[in-house]
């Protein structure tokens, strides 16, 4: 009983292991925020838990004649971006953690920062290959219908409609063939290849604007969110890092002057239009608090915050206690009120994320003794999110950490659909058996 680790160096080794039907959680870069890798041995000390490391498999990238990026094996977002730029192309998805693997991004349906302009990762994936429980490599195309016949699929899709405008819902879409692997977190097979759309590598401007702290005055934030929606064709990303988040960076790496910061990536030929018709139209604008950054400094600052938060949680020995909620634009003020209430609990916290999409990450940073209060606050929040018909986990998946909050968002149809999929695609329950598809309704 306990944790066992296996590392695969060839696809043949991976297939041979899959054909044994040994229950396994397949992982790659260990960057997931919903899998507590350092706690797995403790959590599953009374059961068999096998970790299958995919990071040592052969990797390959190529740009196809259609300007899609074909990725085989463990390729991360950073290397893919560098490769594409050498060919004057760029990614349409930009996860904050660029060392994460693209295959893991598909499995969790991670969306990244450029979703504001380009849409979610699901919409960019053209083809996926995966290995099924029989050791066969299967190709799926986004141009084809969902490949598994399901008894309740019509009702499942009807229930999904309330979430159709969010990046991700509390459950996968299951509309096209590639949806079998997108957001299912490796519970139905192991992804081996992905083909995704790319875009031209065009000039952009990077800038940030300083605002009052959201706890003290959220009005400027609300005005920006409302007005930026009209600029989705000109603005590639619109991100928030609050003043608390900057505190985790060295003093000489904090450009925020004790304030919140909104970061923008703007298309080069649209910058004057953006400045005149967006920035200059803000009622609170102080031009002395708007700054331009180099691209490297821009992304370094944005990426450093979640990494620093993760490292702080690890140092304190606590499992991440944060949110991944996306609400409708009209409900954003309600979400911010929830977070303002969180700020009064007396536990350290920070707030950052994909502001333009009304999709933020609030993180409690508790001492061990403060964890019960945080759990209670999160449970109350997810009840309110459910009432708003919002998405509780819009980006990083459910994994293990968030399972306790997800069941209330599901119906009887959801549970039946997951059970049927596991029976047909994973009859030996060998793919991530601890995953959300095996949760019981009661």
Short mmCIF file of C-alpha atoms in Angstrom, two decimals:
data_model
loop_
_atom_site.label_atom_id
_atom_site.label_comp_id
_atom_site.label_asym_id
_atom_site.label_seq_id
_atom_site.Cartn_x
_atom_site.Cartn_y
_atom_site.Cartn_z
CA UNK A 1 0.00 0.00 0.00
CA UNK A 2 1.15 3.58 -0.61
CA UNK A 3 2.75 5.70 -3.29
CA UNK A 4 4.67 4.20 -6.23
CA UNK A 5 6.39 6.12 -9.03
CA UNK A 6 7.03 5.03 -12.62
CA UNK A 7 8.85 7.03 -15.29
CA UNK A 8 8.32 6.36 -19.00
CA UNK A 9 11.11 6.95 -21.53
CA UNK A 10 9.35 5.64 -24.64
CA UNK A 11 5.79 5.45 -25.90
CA UNK A 12 6.16 1.67 -25.99
CA UNK A 13 6.88 1.64 -22.24
CA UNK A 14 3.81 3.79 -21.63
CA UNK A 15 1.58 1.54 -23.73
CA UNK A 16 2.90 -1.58 -21.99
CA UNK A 17 2.06 -0.08 -18.61
CA UNK A 18 -1.42 1.03 -19.71
CA UNK A 19 -2.17 -2.50 -20.91
CA UNK A 20 -1.52 -3.84 -17.41
CA UNK A 21 -4.57 -1.81 -16.29
CA UNK A 22 -2.73 -0.72 -13.15
CA UNK A 23 -4.54 2.26 -11.55
CA UNK A 24 -2.29 5.27 -12.26
CA UNK A 25 -2.28 9.05 -12.12
CA UNK A 26 -0.27 10.27 -15.10
CA UNK A 27 1.50 13.60 -14.62
CA UNK A 28 4.22 15.69 -16.25
CA UNK A 29 5.61 18.98 -14.92
CA UNK A 30 3.96 18.96 -11.47
CA UNK A 31 2.83 22.56 -11.94
CA UNK A 32 -0.84 21.84 -11.22
CA UNK A 33 -2.37 23.97 -8.48
CA UNK A 34 -5.10 21.39 -7.76
CA UNK A 35 -2.87 18.36 -7.17
CA UNK A 36 -0.87 18.56 -3.90
CA UNK A 37 2.10 16.52 -5.09
CA UNK A 38 4.04 16.96 -1.86
CA UNK A 39 1.06 15.63 0.13
CA UNK A 40 0.06 12.63 -2.01
CA UNK A 41 1.95 10.08 0.04
CA UNK A 42 0.24 11.35 3.16
CA UNK A 43 -3.22 11.56 1.59
CA UNK A 44 -3.09 8.09 0.02
CA UNK A 45 -1.08 6.26 2.66
CA UNK A 46 -3.87 3.69 3.03
CA UNK A 47 -4.35 2.93 -0.65
CA UNK A 48 -2.38 2.09 -3.77
CA UNK A 49 -1.48 5.24 -5.66
CA UNK A 50 0.79 5.02 -8.69
CA UNK A 51 2.30 8.14 -10.27
CA UNK A 52 3.20 7.79 -13.94
CA UNK A 53 5.78 10.38 -15.00
CA UNK A 54 5.33 11.45 -18.65
CA UNK A 55 8.00 14.17 -18.63
CA UNK A 56 10.81 11.94 -19.95
CA UNK A 57 9.02 10.77 -23.08
CA UNK A 58 10.43 11.93 -26.45
CA UNK A 59 9.12 15.35 -27.53
CA UNK A 60 8.62 16.97 -30.91
CA UNK A 61 7.24 20.23 -32.35
CA UNK A 62 6.45 21.25 -35.89
CA UNK A 63 4.56 24.03 -37.63
CA UNK A 64 2.15 22.54 -40.14
CA UNK A 65 1.28 23.91 -43.57
CA UNK A 66 -1.91 25.27 -41.98
CA UNK A 67 0.12 27.20 -39.39
CA UNK A 68 -1.05 24.97 -36.57
CA UNK A 69 1.44 23.78 -33.97
CA UNK A 70 1.79 20.00 -33.73
CA UNK A 71 3.12 18.91 -30.35
CA UNK A 72 4.15 15.37 -29.45
CA UNK A 73 5.11 14.36 -25.94
CA UNK A 74 6.23 16.66 -23.10
CA UNK A 75 6.50 20.13 -24.66
CA UNK A 76 6.01 23.13 -22.39
CA UNK A 77 4.46 26.48 -23.29
CA UNK A 78 7.75 28.37 -22.99
CA UNK A 79 9.56 26.18 -25.51
CA UNK A 80 6.56 26.22 -27.84
CA UNK A 81 6.48 30.02 -27.81
CA UNK A 82 10.20 30.25 -28.59
CA UNK A 83 9.83 27.73 -31.40
CA UNK A 84 6.89 29.57 -32.94
CA UNK A 85 8.55 32.95 -32.72
CA UNK A 86 11.47 31.61 -34.72
CA UNK A 87 8.88 31.09 -37.44
CA UNK A 88 7.10 34.44 -36.92
CA UNK A 89 4.12 32.85 -35.19
CA UNK A 90 2.85 32.98 -31.62
CA UNK A 91 0.61 31.14 -29.18
CA UNK A 92 -3.00 32.13 -28.66
CA UNK A 93 -2.92 30.72 -25.13
CA UNK A 94 -0.45 31.96 -22.51
CA UNK A 95 -0.65 30.17 -19.14
CA UNK A 96 1.01 32.13 -16.36
CA UNK A 97 3.13 29.06 -15.57
CA UNK A 98 4.89 28.68 -18.91
CA UNK A 99 6.83 25.60 -17.76
CA UNK A 100 3.60 23.60 -17.66
CA UNK A 101 3.16 21.09 -20.47
CA UNK A 102 0.71 21.70 -23.29
CA UNK A 103 -0.75 18.22 -22.88
CA UNK A 104 -1.50 18.96 -19.23
CA UNK A 105 -3.10 22.23 -20.30
CA UNK A 106 -5.48 20.33 -22.55
CA UNK A 107 -6.25 17.74 -19.88
CA UNK A 108 -7.21 20.45 -17.39
CA UNK A 109 -8.53 22.88 -20.03
CA UNK A 110 -6.24 25.63 -18.71
CA UNK A 111 -6.96 28.87 -20.52
CA UNK A 112 -4.21 31.37 -19.74
CA UNK A 113 -3.97 35.11 -20.07
CA UNK A 114 -4.68 35.62 -23.78
CA UNK A 115 -8.16 34.15 -23.51
CA UNK A 116 -9.52 37.70 -23.31
CA UNK A 117 -8.85 38.14 -27.03
CA UNK A 118 -8.41 34.65 -28.50
CA UNK A 119 -10.90 32.58 -26.51
CA UNK A 120 -10.31 29.43 -24.48
CA UNK A 121 -7.86 26.64 -25.24
CA UNK A 122 -10.67 24.25 -26.15
CA UNK A 123 -11.57 26.43 -29.14
CA UNK A 124 -7.95 26.39 -30.38
CA UNK A 125 -7.35 22.63 -30.30
CA UNK A 126 -7.84 21.04 -33.72
CA UNK A 127 -6.70 17.46 -33.07
CA UNK A 128 -5.71 15.24 -30.16
CA UNK A 129 -4.20 11.78 -30.04
CA UNK A 130 -4.49 9.68 -26.91
CA UNK A 131 -3.86 6.13 -25.72
CA UNK A 132 -6.95 4.28 -24.55
CA UNK A 133 -7.24 1.48 -21.99
CA UNK A 134 -6.40 -1.15 -24.61
CA UNK A 135 -3.12 0.56 -25.48
CA UNK A 136 -4.41 1.88 -28.81
CA UNK A 137 -3.54 5.38 -29.99
CA UNK A 138 -6.72 7.15 -31.12
CA UNK A 139 -7.01 10.43 -33.07
CA UNK A 140 -9.78 12.91 -32.32
CA UNK A 141 -10.73 15.92 -34.45
CA UNK A 142 -12.60 19.04 -33.39
CA UNK A 143 -14.49 18.79 -36.70
CA UNK A 144 -16.12 15.53 -35.63
CA UNK A 145 -18.99 14.82 -33.27
CA UNK A 146 -18.45 13.52 -29.75
CA UNK A 147 -17.12 9.97 -30.28
CA UNK A 148 -18.95 8.12 -27.48
CA UNK A 149 -22.67 7.41 -27.54
CA UNK A 150 -24.14 8.52 -24.22
CA UNK A 151 -27.66 7.91 -22.99
CA UNK A 152 -28.11 11.34 -21.40
CA UNK A 153 -26.01 13.52 -23.70
CA UNK A 154 -28.95 15.68 -24.87
CA UNK A 155 -29.93 16.54 -21.31
CA UNK A 156 -26.27 17.02 -20.38
CA UNK A 157 -25.84 19.55 -23.19
CA UNK A 158 -29.07 21.33 -22.26
CA UNK A 159 -27.87 21.77 -18.69
CA UNK A 160 -24.51 23.03 -19.96
CA UNK A 161 -26.10 26.00 -21.75
CA UNK A 162 -26.06 28.17 -18.61
CA UNK A 163 -22.24 27.92 -18.64
CA UNK A 164 -21.62 28.23 -22.38
CA UNK A 165 -20.15 31.75 -22.18
CA UNK A 166 -17.62 30.89 -19.47
CA UNK A 167 -14.08 29.70 -20.18
CA UNK A 168 -14.86 26.40 -18.52
CA UNK A 169 -17.90 25.02 -16.75
CA UNK A 170 -18.14 22.82 -13.63
CA UNK A 171 -17.99 19.91 -16.09
CA UNK A 172 -16.61 19.37 -19.63
CA UNK A 173 -18.51 20.44 -22.73
CA UNK A 174 -18.69 17.03 -24.54
CA UNK A 175 -19.74 18.46 -27.89
CA UNK A 176 -16.91 17.69 -30.36
CA UNK A 177 -14.62 14.66 -30.53
CA UNK A 178 -11.64 16.42 -28.91
CA UNK A 179 -13.82 17.22 -25.86
CA UNK A 180 -13.32 13.63 -24.73
CA UNK A 181 -9.84 14.62 -23.58
CA UNK A 182 -10.23 18.36 -22.84
CA UNK A 183 -10.90 19.02 -19.17
CA UNK A 184 -11.31 15.34 -18.28
CA UNK A 185 -7.99 15.44 -16.42
CA UNK A 186 -6.60 12.18 -17.78
CA UNK A 187 -9.49 10.09 -16.47
CA UNK A 188 -10.29 8.54 -19.86
CA UNK A 189 -6.84 8.09 -21.44
CA UNK A 190 -3.38 9.58 -21.83
CA UNK A 191 -2.82 12.42 -24.31
CA UNK A 192 0.19 11.94 -26.61
CA UNK A 193 -0.24 14.57 -29.35
CA UNK A 194 -2.01 17.91 -29.74
CA UNK A 195 -2.49 20.21 -32.71
CA UNK A 196 -3.41 23.80 -31.84
CA UNK A 197 -4.01 27.01 -33.74
CA UNK A 198 -1.41 29.77 -33.72
CA UNK A 199 -1.46 33.46 -34.63
CA UNK A 200 0.91 35.83 -36.40
CA UNK A 201 3.65 37.21 -34.15
CA UNK A 202 2.68 40.87 -34.43
CA UNK A 203 4.03 43.88 -32.47
CA UNK A 204 2.28 44.61 -29.17
CA UNK A 205 2.49 47.18 -26.37
CA UNK A 206 2.69 46.19 -22.70
CA UNK A 207 1.57 48.61 -20.04
CA UNK A 208 0.09 48.76 -16.58
CA UNK A 209 -2.13 51.15 -14.71
CA UNK A 210 -2.08 51.71 -10.95
CA UNK A 211 -5.35 51.82 -9.04
CA UNK A 212 -6.44 52.19 -5.41
CA UNK A 213 -6.52 48.95 -3.45
CA UNK A 214 -9.70 47.06 -4.26
CA UNK A 215 -10.52 46.60 -0.56
CA UNK A 216 -10.69 50.39 -0.16
CA UNK A 217 -12.23 51.52 -3.45
CA UNK A 218 -13.42 49.06 -6.08
CA UNK A 219 -15.17 51.63 -8.28
CA UNK A 220 -12.20 52.12 -10.68
CA UNK A 221 -11.91 48.36 -11.11
CA UNK A 222 -15.58 48.05 -11.97
CA UNK A 223 -15.37 50.88 -14.51
CA UNK A 224 -12.38 49.29 -16.24
CA UNK A 225 -14.07 45.89 -16.42
CA UNK A 226 -17.22 47.34 -17.97
CA UNK A 227 -15.46 49.53 -20.55
CA UNK A 228 -12.70 47.08 -21.56
CA UNK A 229 -15.29 44.66 -22.96
CA UNK A 230 -15.64 46.83 -26.07
CA UNK A 231 -11.90 46.43 -26.80
CA UNK A 232 -11.54 42.64 -27.06
CA UNK A 233 -10.44 42.99 -30.69
CA UNK A 234 -7.64 45.41 -29.78
CA UNK A 235 -6.55 44.15 -26.34
CA UNK A 236 -5.02 40.68 -26.02
CA UNK A 237 -5.01 40.44 -22.24
CA UNK A 238 -6.25 42.41 -19.23
CA UNK A 239 -4.81 41.15 -15.92
CA UNK A 240 -4.96 42.23 -12.27
CA UNK A 241 -2.26 41.95 -9.63
CA UNK A 242 -3.35 43.46 -6.34
CA UNK A 243 -1.13 45.24 -3.83
CA UNK A 244 -1.07 42.21 -1.53
CA UNK A 245 0.29 39.99 -4.30
CA UNK A 246 3.24 42.30 -4.93
CA UNK A 247 4.30 41.85 -1.30
CA UNK A 248 5.55 38.36 -2.21
CA UNK A 249 8.12 39.82 -4.61
CA UNK A 250 11.46 41.40 -3.67
CA UNK A 251 11.11 45.12 -2.98
CA UNK A 252 13.07 46.10 -6.09
CA UNK A 253 10.69 44.06 -8.31
CA UNK A 254 7.50 45.84 -7.21
CA UNK A 255 6.42 48.53 -9.68
CA UNK A 256 3.08 49.15 -7.96
CA UNK A 257 3.88 51.86 -5.36
CA UNK A 258 1.64 50.10 -2.84
CA UNK A 259 -1.33 50.08 -5.22
CA UNK A 260 -3.20 47.54 -7.34
CA UNK A 261 -2.12 47.17 -10.97
CA UNK A 262 -4.02 46.31 -14.14
CA UNK A 263 -1.81 44.96 -16.95
CA UNK A 264 -2.70 45.28 -20.63
CA UNK A 265 -1.24 43.73 -23.77
CA UNK A 266 -2.40 45.86 -26.71
CA UNK A 267 -1.97 45.24 -30.43
CA UNK A 268 0.66 47.57 -31.83
CA UNK A 269 -1.48 49.15 -34.53
CA UNK A 270 -4.37 49.66 -32.09
CA UNK A 271 -2.45 51.40 -29.31
CA UNK A 272 -3.47 54.98 -30.19
CA UNK A 273 -7.11 53.94 -30.49
CA UNK A 274 -6.88 52.13 -27.15
CA UNK A 275 -5.25 55.10 -25.45
CA UNK A 276 -7.67 57.69 -26.82
CA UNK A 277 -10.93 55.77 -26.67
CA UNK A 278 -10.35 53.63 -23.58
CA UNK A 279 -7.73 55.07 -21.24
CA UNK A 280 -8.61 58.72 -21.80
CA UNK A 281 -12.30 57.99 -21.27
CA UNK A 282 -11.85 56.58 -17.75
CA UNK A 283 -13.33 58.95 -15.19
CA UNK A 284 -10.52 58.45 -12.67
CA UNK A 285 -7.54 58.41 -15.06
CA UNK A 286 -4.23 59.75 -13.78
CA UNK A 287 -1.79 59.59 -16.69
CA UNK A 288 1.09 59.67 -14.19
CA UNK A 289 -0.03 56.23 -13.02
CA UNK A 290 0.11 54.57 -16.46
CA UNK A 291 3.43 52.99 -17.46
CA UNK A 292 4.81 51.00 -20.38
CA UNK A 293 6.95 47.90 -19.78
CA UNK A 294 9.21 45.76 -21.91
CA UNK A 295 7.69 42.42 -22.86
CA UNK A 296 10.17 40.46 -20.74
CA UNK A 297 9.55 42.61 -17.64
CA UNK A 298 5.80 42.45 -18.21
CA UNK A 299 5.63 38.65 -18.28
CA UNK A 300 8.26 38.24 -15.56
CA UNK A 301 6.22 40.37 -13.18
CA UNK A 302 2.93 38.68 -14.04
CA UNK A 303 4.35 35.16 -13.70
CA UNK A 304 6.38 35.81 -10.55
CA UNK A 305 3.35 36.42 -8.34
CA UNK A 306 1.59 33.00 -8.55
CA UNK A 307 4.95 31.25 -8.32
CA UNK A 308 5.81 33.20 -5.18
CA UNK A 309 2.40 32.41 -3.67
CA UNK A 310 2.88 28.71 -4.43
CA UNK A 311 6.33 28.73 -2.84
CA UNK A 312 4.99 30.48 0.26
CA UNK A 313 2.29 27.83 0.70
CA UNK A 314 4.90 25.10 0.34
CA UNK A 315 7.16 26.78 2.90
CA UNK A 316 4.27 26.99 5.35
CA UNK A 317 3.33 23.36 4.71
CA UNK A 318 -0.31 24.09 3.80
CA UNK A 319 -2.37 23.04 0.79
CA UNK A 320 -3.40 25.92 -1.47
CA UNK A 321 -6.67 27.49 -0.37
CA UNK A 322 -7.76 29.62 -3.28
CA UNK A 323 -10.53 30.25 -5.76
CA UNK A 324 -10.77 30.06 -9.54
CA UNK A 325 -14.19 31.63 -9.99
CA UNK A 326 -15.46 33.30 -13.15
CA UNK A 327 -18.72 35.23 -13.08
CA UNK A 328 -20.77 37.12 -15.63
CA UNK A 329 -19.63 40.72 -16.09
CA UNK A 330 -22.91 41.87 -14.54
CA UNK A 331 -22.14 39.86 -11.38
CA UNK A 332 -18.55 41.02 -10.90
CA UNK A 333 -19.44 43.59 -8.24
CA UNK A 334 -21.07 40.78 -6.24
CA UNK A 335 -17.92 38.66 -6.53
CA UNK A 336 -15.76 41.56 -5.37
CA UNK A 337 -18.05 42.06 -2.38
CA UNK A 338 -17.47 38.41 -1.46
CA UNK A 339 -13.73 38.97 -1.65
CA UNK A 340 -14.02 42.17 0.37
CA UNK A 341 -15.77 40.12 3.06
CA UNK A 342 -12.93 37.59 2.86
CA UNK A 343 -10.43 40.38 3.47
CA UNK A 344 -11.99 41.05 6.88
CA UNK A 345 -11.60 37.51 8.23
CA UNK A 346 -8.13 38.22 9.60
CA UNK A 347 -6.18 35.79 7.39
CA UNK A 348 -3.50 36.92 4.93
CA UNK A 349 -4.71 36.93 1.34
CA UNK A 350 -4.02 38.10 -2.19
CA UNK A 351 -5.95 38.56 -5.41
CA UNK A 352 -4.78 38.32 -9.02
CA UNK A 353 -5.80 36.93 -12.37
CA UNK A 354 -7.70 37.39 -15.59
CA UNK A 355 -9.50 40.60 -14.77
CA UNK A 356 -10.99 41.31 -18.19
CA UNK A 357 -12.84 38.00 -18.09
CA UNK A 358 -14.20 38.59 -14.55
CA UNK A 359 -12.06 35.61 -13.59
CA UNK A 360 -9.78 36.08 -10.58
CA UNK A 361 -7.79 33.96 -8.17
CA UNK A 362 -8.31 34.82 -4.50
CA UNK A 363 -5.82 33.02 -2.25
CA UNK A 364 -5.97 32.69 1.49
CA UNK A 365 -2.48 32.36 2.99
CA UNK A 366 -3.32 30.81 6.35
CA UNK A 367 -1.36 29.60 9.31
CA UNK A 368 -2.36 26.04 10.20
CA UNK A 369 -4.67 27.28 12.95
CA UNK A 370 -6.51 29.51 10.48
CA UNK A 371 -7.40 26.78 7.99
CA UNK A 372 -10.87 25.95 9.45
CA UNK A 373 -11.99 29.59 9.09
CA UNK A 374 -10.82 29.60 5.47
CA UNK A 375 -12.66 26.38 4.68
CA UNK A 376 -15.86 27.78 6.12
CA UNK A 377 -15.50 30.97 4.07
CA UNK A 378 -14.85 29.04 0.85
CA UNK A 379 -17.85 26.76 1.39
CA UNK A 380 -20.08 29.81 1.83
CA UNK A 381 -18.61 31.43 -1.27
CA UNK A 382 -19.24 28.42 -3.51
CA UNK A 383 -22.87 28.37 -2.37
CA UNK A 384 -23.16 31.98 -3.59
CA UNK A 385 -21.34 31.17 -6.84
CA UNK A 386 -23.84 28.39 -7.48
CA UNK A 387 -26.72 30.82 -6.94
CA UNK A 388 -25.13 33.19 -9.47
CA UNK A 389 -24.92 30.32 -12.00
CA UNK A 390 -21.22 31.13 -12.33
CA UNK A 391 -18.26 28.84 -12.97
CA UNK A 392 -16.49 27.72 -9.78
CA UNK A 393 -13.31 26.45 -11.47
CA UNK A 394 -12.82 28.22 -14.77
CA UNK A 395 -9.20 27.37 -15.50
CA UNK A 396 -7.11 24.94 -13.48
CA UNK A 397 -9.43 21.98 -13.19
CA UNK A 398 -10.74 20.12 -10.16
CA UNK A 399 -7.91 17.69 -9.41
CA UNK A 400 -7.99 16.54 -5.80
CA UNK A 401 -8.06 19.77 -3.81
CA UNK A 402 -11.36 21.12 -5.17
CA UNK A 403 -13.46 17.96 -5.27
CA UNK A 404 -15.22 18.79 -2.00
CA UNK A 405 -16.71 21.94 -3.55
CA UNK A 406 -17.80 20.69 -6.97
CA UNK A 407 -20.62 18.18 -6.38
CA UNK A 408 -23.21 20.84 -5.56
CA UNK A 409 -22.82 22.17 -9.13
CA UNK A 410 -23.75 18.82 -10.65
CA UNK A 411 -27.11 17.23 -11.38
CA UNK A 412 -28.14 13.60 -11.56
CA UNK A 413 -27.45 13.78 -15.32
CA UNK A 414 -23.85 14.86 -14.66
CA UNK A 415 -23.17 11.91 -12.38
CA UNK A 416 -24.79 9.45 -14.79
CA UNK A 417 -22.77 10.80 -17.72
CA UNK A 418 -19.46 10.49 -15.87
CA UNK A 419 -20.31 6.96 -14.74
CA UNK A 420 -21.19 5.89 -18.28
CA UNK A 421 -18.02 7.43 -19.71
CA UNK A 422 -15.84 5.67 -17.15
CA UNK A 423 -17.54 2.36 -17.88
CA UNK A 424 -17.02 2.70 -21.63
CA UNK A 425 -13.61 4.40 -21.77
CA UNK A 426 -12.03 3.16 -18.54
CA UNK A 427 -13.67 -0.17 -17.64
CA UNK A 428 -10.75 -1.11 -15.36
CA UNK A 429 -10.84 2.26 -13.56
CA UNK A 430 -7.13 2.64 -14.26
CA UNK A 431 -6.92 6.30 -15.32
CA UNK A 432 -6.71 8.62 -12.30
CA UNK A 433 -9.25 6.62 -10.26
CA UNK A 434 -9.16 9.31 -7.55
CA UNK A 435 -10.42 11.90 -10.09
CA UNK A 436 -13.75 13.72 -10.05
CA UNK A 437 -15.53 11.33 -12.41
CA UNK A 438 -15.59 8.73 -9.64
CA UNK A 439 -17.27 10.99 -7.09
CA UNK A 440 -20.54 9.57 -5.73
CA UNK A 441 -23.76 11.54 -5.82
CA UNK A 442 -24.49 10.93 -2.14
#
